[in-house]
mmCIF file of C-alpha atoms in Angstrom:
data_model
loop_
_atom_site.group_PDB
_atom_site.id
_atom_site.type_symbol
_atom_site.label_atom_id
_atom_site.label_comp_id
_atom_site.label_asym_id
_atom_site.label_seq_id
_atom_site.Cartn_x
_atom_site.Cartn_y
_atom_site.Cartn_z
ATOM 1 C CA UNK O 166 -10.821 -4.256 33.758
ATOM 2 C CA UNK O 167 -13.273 -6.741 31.554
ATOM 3 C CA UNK O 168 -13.337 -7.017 28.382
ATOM 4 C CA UNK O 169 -14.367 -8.661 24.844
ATOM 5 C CA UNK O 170 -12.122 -9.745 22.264
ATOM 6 C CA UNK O 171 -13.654 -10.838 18.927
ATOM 7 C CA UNK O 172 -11.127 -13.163 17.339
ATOM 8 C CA UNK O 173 -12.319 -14.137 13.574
ATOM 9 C CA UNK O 174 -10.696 -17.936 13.734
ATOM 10 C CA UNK O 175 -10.051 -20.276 10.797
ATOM 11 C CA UNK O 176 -8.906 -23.857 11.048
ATOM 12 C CA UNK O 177 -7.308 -25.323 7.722
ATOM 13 C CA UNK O 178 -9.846 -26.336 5.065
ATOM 14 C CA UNK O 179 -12.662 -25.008 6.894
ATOM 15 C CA UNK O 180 -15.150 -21.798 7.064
ATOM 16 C CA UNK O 181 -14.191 -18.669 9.222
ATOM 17 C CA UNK O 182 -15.908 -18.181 12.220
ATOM 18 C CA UNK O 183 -16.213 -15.129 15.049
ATOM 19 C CA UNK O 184 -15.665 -16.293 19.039
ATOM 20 C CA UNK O 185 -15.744 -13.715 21.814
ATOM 21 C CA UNK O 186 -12.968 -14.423 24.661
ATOM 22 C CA UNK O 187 -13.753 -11.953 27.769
ATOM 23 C CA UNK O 188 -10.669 -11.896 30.160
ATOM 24 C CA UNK O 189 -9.717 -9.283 32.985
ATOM 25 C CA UNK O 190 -6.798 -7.483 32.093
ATOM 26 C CA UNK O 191 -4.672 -3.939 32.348
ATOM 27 C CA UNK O 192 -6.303 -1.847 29.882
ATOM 28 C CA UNK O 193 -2.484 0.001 29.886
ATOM 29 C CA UNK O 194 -1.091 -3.139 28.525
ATOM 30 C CA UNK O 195 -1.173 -4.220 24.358
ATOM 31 C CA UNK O 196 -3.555 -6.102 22.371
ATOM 32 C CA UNK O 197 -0.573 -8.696 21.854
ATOM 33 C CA UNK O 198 -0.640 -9.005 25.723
ATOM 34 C CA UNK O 199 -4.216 -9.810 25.676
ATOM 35 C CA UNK O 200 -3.799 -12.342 22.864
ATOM 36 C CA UNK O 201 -1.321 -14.293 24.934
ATOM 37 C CA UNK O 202 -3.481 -14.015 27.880
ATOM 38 C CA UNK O 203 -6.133 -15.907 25.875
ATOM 39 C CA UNK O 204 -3.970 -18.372 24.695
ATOM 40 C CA UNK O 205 -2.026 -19.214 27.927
ATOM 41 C CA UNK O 206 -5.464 -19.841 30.086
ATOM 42 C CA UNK O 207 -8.404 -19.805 28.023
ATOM 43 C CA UNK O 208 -7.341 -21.445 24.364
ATOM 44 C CA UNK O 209 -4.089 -22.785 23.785
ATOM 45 C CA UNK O 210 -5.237 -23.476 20.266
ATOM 46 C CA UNK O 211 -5.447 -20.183 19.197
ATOM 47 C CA UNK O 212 -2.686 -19.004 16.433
ATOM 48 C CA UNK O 213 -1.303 -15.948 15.721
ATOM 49 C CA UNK O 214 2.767 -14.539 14.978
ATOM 50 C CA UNK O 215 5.107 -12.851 17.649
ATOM 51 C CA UNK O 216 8.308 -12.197 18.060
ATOM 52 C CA UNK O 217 10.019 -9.094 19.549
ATOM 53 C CA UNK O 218 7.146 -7.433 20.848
ATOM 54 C CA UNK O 219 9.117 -4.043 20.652
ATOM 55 C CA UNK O 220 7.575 -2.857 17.312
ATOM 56 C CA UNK O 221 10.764 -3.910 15.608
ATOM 57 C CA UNK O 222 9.926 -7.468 13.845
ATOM 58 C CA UNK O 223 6.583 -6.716 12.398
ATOM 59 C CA UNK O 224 5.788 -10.447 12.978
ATOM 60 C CA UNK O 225 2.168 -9.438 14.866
ATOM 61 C CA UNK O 226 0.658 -7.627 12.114
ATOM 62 C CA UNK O 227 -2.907 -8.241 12.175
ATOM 63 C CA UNK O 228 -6.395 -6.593 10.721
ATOM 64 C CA UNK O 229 -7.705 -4.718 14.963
ATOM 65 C CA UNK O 230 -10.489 -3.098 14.726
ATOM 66 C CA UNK O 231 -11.177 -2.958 10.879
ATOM 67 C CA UNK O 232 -7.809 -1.605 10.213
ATOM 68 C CA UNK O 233 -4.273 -3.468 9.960
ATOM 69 C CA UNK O 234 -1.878 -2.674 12.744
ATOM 70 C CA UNK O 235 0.736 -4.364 15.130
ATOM 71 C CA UNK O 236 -0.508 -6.214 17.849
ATOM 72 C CA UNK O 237 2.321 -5.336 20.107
ATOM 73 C CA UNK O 238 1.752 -1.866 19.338
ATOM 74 C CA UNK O 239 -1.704 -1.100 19.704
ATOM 75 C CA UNK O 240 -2.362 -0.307 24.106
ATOM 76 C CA UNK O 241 -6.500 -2.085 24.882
ATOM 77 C CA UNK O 242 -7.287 1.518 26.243
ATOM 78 C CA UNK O 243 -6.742 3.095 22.851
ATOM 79 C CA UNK O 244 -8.528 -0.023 21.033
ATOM 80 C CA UNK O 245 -11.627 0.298 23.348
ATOM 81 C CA UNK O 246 -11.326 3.866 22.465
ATOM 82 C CA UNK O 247 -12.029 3.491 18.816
ATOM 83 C CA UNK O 248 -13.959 0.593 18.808
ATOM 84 C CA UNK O 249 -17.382 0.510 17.455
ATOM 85 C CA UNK O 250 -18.647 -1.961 20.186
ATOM 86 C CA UNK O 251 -18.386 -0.445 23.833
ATOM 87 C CA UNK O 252 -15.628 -2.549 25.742
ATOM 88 C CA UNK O 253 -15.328 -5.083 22.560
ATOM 89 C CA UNK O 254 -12.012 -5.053 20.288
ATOM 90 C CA UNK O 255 -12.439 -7.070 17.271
ATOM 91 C CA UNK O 256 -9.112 -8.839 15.748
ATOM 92 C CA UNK O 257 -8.987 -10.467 12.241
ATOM 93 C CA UNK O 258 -6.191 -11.660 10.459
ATOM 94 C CA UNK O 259 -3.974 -9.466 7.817
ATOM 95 C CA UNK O 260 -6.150 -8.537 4.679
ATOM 96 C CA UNK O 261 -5.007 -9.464 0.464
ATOM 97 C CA UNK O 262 -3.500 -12.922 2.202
ATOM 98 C CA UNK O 263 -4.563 -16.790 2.332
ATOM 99 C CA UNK O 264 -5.117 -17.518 5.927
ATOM 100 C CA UNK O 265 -2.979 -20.379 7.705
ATOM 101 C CA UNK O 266 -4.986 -20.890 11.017
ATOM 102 C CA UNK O 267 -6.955 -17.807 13.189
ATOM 103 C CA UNK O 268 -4.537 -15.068 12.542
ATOM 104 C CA UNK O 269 -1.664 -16.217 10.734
ATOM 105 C CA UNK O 270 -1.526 -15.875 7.090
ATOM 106 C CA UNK O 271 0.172 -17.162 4.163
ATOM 107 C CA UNK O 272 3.039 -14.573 3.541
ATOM 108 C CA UNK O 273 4.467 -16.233 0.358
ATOM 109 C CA UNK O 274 3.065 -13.971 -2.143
ATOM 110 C CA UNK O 275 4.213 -10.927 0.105
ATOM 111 C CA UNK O 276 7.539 -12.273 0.307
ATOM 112 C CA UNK O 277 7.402 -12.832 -3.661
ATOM 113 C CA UNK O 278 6.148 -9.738 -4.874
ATOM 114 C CA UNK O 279 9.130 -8.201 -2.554
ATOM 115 C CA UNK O 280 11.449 -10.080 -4.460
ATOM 116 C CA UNK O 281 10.428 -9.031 -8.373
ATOM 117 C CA UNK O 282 11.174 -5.440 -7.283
ATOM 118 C CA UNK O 283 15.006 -7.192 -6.722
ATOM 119 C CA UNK O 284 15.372 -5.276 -3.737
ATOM 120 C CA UNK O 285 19.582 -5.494 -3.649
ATOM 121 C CA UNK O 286 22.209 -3.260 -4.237
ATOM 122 C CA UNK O 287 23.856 -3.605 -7.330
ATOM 123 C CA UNK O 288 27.449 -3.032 -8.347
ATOM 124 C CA UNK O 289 27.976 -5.391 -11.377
ATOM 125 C CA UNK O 290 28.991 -2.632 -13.206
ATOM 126 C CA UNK O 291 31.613 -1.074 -11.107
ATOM 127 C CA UNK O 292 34.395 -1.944 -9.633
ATOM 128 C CA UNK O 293 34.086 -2.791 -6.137
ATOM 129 C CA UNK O 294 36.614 -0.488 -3.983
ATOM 130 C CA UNK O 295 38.816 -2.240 -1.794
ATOM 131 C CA UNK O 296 36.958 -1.263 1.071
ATOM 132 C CA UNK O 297 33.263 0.288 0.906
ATOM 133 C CA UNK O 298 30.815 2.140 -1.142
ATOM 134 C CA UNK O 299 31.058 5.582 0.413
ATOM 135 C CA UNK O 300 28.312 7.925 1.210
ATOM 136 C CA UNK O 301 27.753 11.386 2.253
ATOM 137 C CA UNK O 302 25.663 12.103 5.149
ATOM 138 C CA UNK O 303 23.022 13.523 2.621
ATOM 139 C CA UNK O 304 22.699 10.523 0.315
ATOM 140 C CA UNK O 305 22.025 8.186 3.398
ATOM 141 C CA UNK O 306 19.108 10.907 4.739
ATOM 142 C CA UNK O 307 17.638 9.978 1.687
ATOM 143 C CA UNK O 308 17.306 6.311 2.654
ATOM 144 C CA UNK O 309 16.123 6.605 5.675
ATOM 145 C CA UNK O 310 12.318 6.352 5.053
ATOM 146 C CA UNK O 311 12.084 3.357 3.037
ATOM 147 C CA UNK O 312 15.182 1.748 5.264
ATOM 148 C CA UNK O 313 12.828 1.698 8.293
ATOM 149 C CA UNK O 314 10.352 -0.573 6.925
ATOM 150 C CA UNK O 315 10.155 -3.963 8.892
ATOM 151 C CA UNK O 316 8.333 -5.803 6.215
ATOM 152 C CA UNK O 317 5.064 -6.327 8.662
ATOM 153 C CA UNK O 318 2.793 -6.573 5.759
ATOM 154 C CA UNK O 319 0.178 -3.997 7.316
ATOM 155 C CA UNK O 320 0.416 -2.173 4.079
ATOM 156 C CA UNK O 321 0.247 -5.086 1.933
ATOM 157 C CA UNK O 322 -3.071 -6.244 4.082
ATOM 158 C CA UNK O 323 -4.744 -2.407 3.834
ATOM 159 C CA UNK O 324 -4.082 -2.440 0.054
ATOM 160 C CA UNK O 325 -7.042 -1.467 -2.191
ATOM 161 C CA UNK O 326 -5.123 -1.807 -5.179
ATOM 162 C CA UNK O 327 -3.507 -5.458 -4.190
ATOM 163 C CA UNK O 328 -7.622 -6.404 -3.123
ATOM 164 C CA UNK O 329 -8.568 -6.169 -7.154
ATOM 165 C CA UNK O 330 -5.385 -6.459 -9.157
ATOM 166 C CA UNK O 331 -3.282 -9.516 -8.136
ATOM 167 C CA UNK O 332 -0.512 -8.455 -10.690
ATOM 168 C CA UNK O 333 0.251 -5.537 -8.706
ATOM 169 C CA UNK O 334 3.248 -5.795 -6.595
ATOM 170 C CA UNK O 335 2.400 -3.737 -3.278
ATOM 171 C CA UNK O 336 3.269 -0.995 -1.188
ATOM 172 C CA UNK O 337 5.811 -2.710 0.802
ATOM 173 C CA UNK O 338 7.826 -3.668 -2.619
ATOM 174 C CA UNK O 339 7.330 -0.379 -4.247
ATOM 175 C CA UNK O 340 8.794 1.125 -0.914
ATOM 176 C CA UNK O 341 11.598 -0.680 -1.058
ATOM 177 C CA UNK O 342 12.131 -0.268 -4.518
ATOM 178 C CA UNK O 343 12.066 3.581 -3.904
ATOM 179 C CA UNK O 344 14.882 3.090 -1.556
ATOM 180 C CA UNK O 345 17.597 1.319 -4.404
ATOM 181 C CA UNK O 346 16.895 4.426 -6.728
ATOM 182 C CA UNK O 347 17.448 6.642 -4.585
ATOM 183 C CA UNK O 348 21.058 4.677 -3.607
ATOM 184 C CA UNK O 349 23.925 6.354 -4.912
ATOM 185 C CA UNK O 350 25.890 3.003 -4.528
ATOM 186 C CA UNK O 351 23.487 1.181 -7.311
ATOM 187 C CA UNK O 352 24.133 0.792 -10.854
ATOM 188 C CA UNK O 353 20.933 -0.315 -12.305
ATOM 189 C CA UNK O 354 18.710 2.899 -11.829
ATOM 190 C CA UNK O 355 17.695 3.218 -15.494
ATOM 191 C CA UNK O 356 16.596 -0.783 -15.615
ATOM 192 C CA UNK O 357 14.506 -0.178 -12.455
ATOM 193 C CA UNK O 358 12.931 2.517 -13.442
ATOM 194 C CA UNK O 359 11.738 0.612 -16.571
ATOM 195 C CA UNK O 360 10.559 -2.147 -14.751
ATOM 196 C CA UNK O 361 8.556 0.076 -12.211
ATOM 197 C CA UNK O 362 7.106 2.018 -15.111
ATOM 198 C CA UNK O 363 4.185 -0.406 -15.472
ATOM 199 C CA UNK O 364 0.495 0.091 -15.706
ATOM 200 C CA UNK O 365 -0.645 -2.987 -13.673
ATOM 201 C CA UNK O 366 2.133 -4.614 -11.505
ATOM 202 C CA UNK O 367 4.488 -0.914 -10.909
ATOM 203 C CA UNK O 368 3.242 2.110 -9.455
ATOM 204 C CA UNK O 369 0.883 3.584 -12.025
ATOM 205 C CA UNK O 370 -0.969 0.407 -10.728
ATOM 206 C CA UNK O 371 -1.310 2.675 -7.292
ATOM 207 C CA UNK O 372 -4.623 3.423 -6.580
ATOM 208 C CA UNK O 373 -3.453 6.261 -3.837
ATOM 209 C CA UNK O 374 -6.126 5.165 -1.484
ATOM 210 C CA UNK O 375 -3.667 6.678 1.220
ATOM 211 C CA UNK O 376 -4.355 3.226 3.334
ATOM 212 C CA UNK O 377 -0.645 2.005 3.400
ATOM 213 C CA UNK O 378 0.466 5.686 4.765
ATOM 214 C CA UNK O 379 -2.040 5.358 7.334
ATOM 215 C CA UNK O 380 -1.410 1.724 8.957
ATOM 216 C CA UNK O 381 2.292 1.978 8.686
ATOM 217 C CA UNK O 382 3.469 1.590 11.949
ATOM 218 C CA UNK O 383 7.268 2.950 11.473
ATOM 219 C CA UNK O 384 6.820 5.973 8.943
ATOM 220 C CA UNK O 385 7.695 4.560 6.407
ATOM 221 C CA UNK O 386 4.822 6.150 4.434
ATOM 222 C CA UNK O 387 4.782 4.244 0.997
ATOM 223 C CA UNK O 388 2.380 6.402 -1.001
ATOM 224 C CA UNK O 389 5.565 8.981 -0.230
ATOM 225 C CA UNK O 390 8.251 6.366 -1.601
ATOM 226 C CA UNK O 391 5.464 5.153 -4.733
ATOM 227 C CA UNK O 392 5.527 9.610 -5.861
ATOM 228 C CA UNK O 393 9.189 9.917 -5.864
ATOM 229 C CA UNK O 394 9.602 6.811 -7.963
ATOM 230 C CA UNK O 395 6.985 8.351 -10.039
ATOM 231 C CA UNK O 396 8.734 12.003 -10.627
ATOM 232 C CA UNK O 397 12.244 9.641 -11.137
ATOM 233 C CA UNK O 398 10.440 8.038 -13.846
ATOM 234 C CA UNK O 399 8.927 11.532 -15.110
ATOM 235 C CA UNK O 400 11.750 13.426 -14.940
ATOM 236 C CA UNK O 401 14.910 11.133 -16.249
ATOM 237 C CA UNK O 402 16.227 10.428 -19.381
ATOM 238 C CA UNK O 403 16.543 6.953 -19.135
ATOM 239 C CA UNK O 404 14.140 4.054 -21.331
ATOM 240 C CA UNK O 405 11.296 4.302 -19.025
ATOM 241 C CA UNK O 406 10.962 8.306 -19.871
ATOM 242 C CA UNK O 407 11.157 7.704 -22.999
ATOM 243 C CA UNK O 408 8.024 6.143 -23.262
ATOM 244 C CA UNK O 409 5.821 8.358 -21.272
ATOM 245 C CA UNK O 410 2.435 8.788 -22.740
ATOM 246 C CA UNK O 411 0.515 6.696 -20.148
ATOM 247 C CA UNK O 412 2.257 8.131 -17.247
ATOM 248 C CA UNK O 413 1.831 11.464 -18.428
ATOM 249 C CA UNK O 414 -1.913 10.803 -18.895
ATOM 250 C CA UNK O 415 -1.809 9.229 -15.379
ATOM 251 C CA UNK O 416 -0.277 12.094 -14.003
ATOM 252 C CA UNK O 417 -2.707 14.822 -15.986
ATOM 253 C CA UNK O 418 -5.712 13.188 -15.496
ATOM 254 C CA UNK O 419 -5.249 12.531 -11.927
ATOM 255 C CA UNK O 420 -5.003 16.346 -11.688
ATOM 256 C CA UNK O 421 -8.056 17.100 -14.245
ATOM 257 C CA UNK O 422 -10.508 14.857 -12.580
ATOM 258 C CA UNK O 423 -9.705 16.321 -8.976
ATOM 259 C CA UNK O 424 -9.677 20.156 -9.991
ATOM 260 C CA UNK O 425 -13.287 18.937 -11.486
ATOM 261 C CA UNK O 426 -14.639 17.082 -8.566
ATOM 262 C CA UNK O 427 -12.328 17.835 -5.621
ATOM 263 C CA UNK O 428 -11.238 13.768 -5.731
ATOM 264 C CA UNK O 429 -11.186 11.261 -8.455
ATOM 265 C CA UNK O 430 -13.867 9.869 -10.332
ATOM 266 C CA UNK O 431 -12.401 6.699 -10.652
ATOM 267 C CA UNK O 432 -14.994 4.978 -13.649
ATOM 268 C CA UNK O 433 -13.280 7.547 -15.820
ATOM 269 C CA UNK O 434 -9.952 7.568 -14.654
ATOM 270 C CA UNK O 435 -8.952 3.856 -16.015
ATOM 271 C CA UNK O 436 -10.847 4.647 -19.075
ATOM 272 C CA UNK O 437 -8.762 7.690 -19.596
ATOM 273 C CA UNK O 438 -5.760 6.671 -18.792
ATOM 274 C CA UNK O 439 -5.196 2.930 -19.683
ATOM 275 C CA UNK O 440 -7.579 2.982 -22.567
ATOM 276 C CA UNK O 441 -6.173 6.433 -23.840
ATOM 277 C CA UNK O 442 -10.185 7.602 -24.201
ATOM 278 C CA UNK O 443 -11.370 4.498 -25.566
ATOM 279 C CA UNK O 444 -8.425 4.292 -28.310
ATOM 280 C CA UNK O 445 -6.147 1.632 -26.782
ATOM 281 C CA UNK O 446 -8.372 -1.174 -27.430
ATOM 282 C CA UNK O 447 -5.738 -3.765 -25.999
ATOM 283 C CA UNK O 448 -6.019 -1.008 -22.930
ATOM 284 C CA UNK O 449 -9.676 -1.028 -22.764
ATOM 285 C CA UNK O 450 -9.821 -5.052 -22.928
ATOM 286 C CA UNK O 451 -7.141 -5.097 -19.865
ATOM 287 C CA UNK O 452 -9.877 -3.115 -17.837
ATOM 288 C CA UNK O 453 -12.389 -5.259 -18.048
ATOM 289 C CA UNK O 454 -11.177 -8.232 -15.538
ATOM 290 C CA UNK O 455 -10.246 -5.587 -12.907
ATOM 291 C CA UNK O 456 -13.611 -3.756 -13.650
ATOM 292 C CA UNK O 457 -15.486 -6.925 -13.082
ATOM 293 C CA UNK O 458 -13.888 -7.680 -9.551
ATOM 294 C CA UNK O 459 -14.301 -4.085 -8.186
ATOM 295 C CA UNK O 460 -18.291 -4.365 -9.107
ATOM 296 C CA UNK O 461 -18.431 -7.850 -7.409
ATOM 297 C CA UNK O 462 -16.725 -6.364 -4.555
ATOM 298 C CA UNK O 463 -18.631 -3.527 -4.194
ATOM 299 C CA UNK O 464 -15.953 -1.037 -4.916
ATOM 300 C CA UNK O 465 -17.214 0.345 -8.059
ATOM 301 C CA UNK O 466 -18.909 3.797 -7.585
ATOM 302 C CA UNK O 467 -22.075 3.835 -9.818
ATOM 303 C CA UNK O 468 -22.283 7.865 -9.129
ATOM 304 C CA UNK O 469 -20.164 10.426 -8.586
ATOM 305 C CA UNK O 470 -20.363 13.272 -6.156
ATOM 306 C CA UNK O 471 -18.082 16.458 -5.658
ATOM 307 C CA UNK O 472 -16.237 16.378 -2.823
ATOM 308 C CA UNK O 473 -17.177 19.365 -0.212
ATOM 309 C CA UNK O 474 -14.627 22.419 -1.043
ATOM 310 C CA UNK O 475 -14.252 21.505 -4.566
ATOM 311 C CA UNK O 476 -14.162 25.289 -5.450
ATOM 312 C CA UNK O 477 -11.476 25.794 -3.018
ATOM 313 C CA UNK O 478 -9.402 23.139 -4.394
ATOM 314 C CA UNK O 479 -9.616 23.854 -8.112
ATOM 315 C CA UNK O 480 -8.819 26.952 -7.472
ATOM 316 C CA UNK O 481 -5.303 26.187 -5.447
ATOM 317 C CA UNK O 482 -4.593 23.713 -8.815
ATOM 318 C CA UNK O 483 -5.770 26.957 -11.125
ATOM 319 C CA UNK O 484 -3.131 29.092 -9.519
ATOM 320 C CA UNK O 485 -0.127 26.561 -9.729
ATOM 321 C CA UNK O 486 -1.057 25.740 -13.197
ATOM 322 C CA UNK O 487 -0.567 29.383 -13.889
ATOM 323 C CA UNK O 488 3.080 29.292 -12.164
ATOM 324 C CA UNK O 489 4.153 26.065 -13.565
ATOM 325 C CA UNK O 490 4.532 24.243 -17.257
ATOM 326 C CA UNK O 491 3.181 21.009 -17.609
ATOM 327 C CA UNK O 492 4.126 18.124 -20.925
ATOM 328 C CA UNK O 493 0.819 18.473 -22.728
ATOM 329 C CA UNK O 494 -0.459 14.873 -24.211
ATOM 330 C CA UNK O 495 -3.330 15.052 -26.609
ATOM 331 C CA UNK O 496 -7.183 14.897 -24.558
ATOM 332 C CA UNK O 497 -9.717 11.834 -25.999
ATOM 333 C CA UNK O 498 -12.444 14.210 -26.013
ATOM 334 C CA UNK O 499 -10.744 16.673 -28.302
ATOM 335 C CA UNK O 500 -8.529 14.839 -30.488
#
């Protein structure tokens, strides 16, 4: 079978350009297959990352076909299946990263951002058995999740919230962070949880976009793993719940604006929530740098539409707001 791929190439220190290979090839076989194809006896300058190609190194990661995915994962006949161009796949390099050359990126702020979370078990403040930490089979279910993730960046690269606020630390650190709290073994739960109980860099600086659940190639699902260190924080007693106002506002504004419009209207959400209504000033000023980059990126809605079944939905949160007792937090608009 023919067909097109639509590599977006970069050299160092110069502009990003498109070139079309066209190569005949098993449409049963990967997109990583075709890349090496291309590279073997068409273009041996072309770059990209790959290791294992077994889905198990997450080297390959890579933006195909507008989304980011694993190269070594992704079969041509599903690619040509979803492709907006009949027989043409188009292959970029991971989003929310400096590009190297072609399709390898920079991964040092990935690898960075990984390492603030301080993604280690820690024991300093128990003594360390002779042997092992034990487990029950029920406390290591609950690491299995987060413990799958291969550190392929695809979740970094589909990242709305990493694309306008460099201070947050991404989905593939909050993941991982997820997995030490839930890890019986580790001793610094309460200092965690502080630390992830930020507006900006932890996970109230989520913007739930649901992109990293989507392009995760092993499950790992870290919009999942970002909520449960979210209820830990809501539901301990340790420093970070005792400061909850702002996540408590996150949490019931999140849920007012969607039983109002069926999703969130995000122009008032930051407002809201960060800016407490307009009366956190220093809140309000921190807005304004990440409310500049989302109107020169286009992101910022300048209306805001219901979303279809918005009567259906309010009335599902109606009837669990009935059942259930919520912290109450004072609302701007009433004082």
């Amino acid at each position: 079978m023919t067909i097109q791929l639509r590599i977006r190439r970069q050299a160092p220190d110069k502009g990003a350009y498109w070139q079309t290979f066209e190569l005949e090839i098993d449409p049963s076989l990967t997109i990583l297959d075709a890349l090496i194809q291309i590279k073997e006896y068409q273009d041996g300058t072309l770059s990209f990352r790959k290791n294992c190609r077994n889905t198990i190194c997450g080297s390959c990661a890579m933006t195909i076909n507008g989304r980011s995915a694993l190269a070594c994962q992704q079969s041509i006949l599903a690619e040509l299946a979803n492709s907006p161009v009949p027989n043409q796949i188009a292959i970029a390099p991971l989003g929310n990263l400096p590009v190297l050359k072609d399709l390898v990126v920079d991964m040092s702020n990935f690898w960075q951002k990984l390492s603030a979370v301080n993604p280690y078990v820690s024991a300093a403040s128990r003594q360390v058995p002779e042997r092992e930490f034990l487990q029950s089979p029920s406390d290591r279910a609950k690491l299995n999740a987060a413990g799958n993730c291969i550190l392929c960046g695809a979740c970094y690269g589909a990242c709305n919230a990493v694309e306008v606020n460099p201070a947050f630390v991404g989905p593939h650190a909050l993941a991982k962070a997820a997995r030490l709290v839930a890890d019986t073994r580790d001793s610094e739960t309460e200092q965690r949880l502080d630390k992830y109980n930020t507006a900006s860099s932890g996970v109230w600086g989520c913007t739930r976009c649901f992109n990293c659940n989507t392009v995760c190639p092993v499950g790992v699902q870290p919009l999942d793993r970002i909520s449960e260190i979210k209820q830990a924080i809501l539901a301990g007693s340790t420093p970070a719940s005792r400061n909850q106002d702002r996540p408590l506002r996150h949490r019931q504004v999140l849920l007012e604006l969607v039983k109002r419009g069926g999703w969130v209207d995000e122009r008032q959400f930051g407002l809201r929530v960060v800016g407490n209504g307009l009366r956190d000033v220093v809140g309000v000023m921190s807005l304004i740098p990440l409310g500049w980059r989302l109107l020169r990126r286009g992101k910022f809605p300048l209306r805001f539409e219901k979303s279809a079944g918005q009567a259906q939905i309010k009335a599902v949160i109606t009837a669990l707001q009935q059942k259930q007792t919520y912290p109450k937090i004072k609302d701007p608009k009433r004082g």
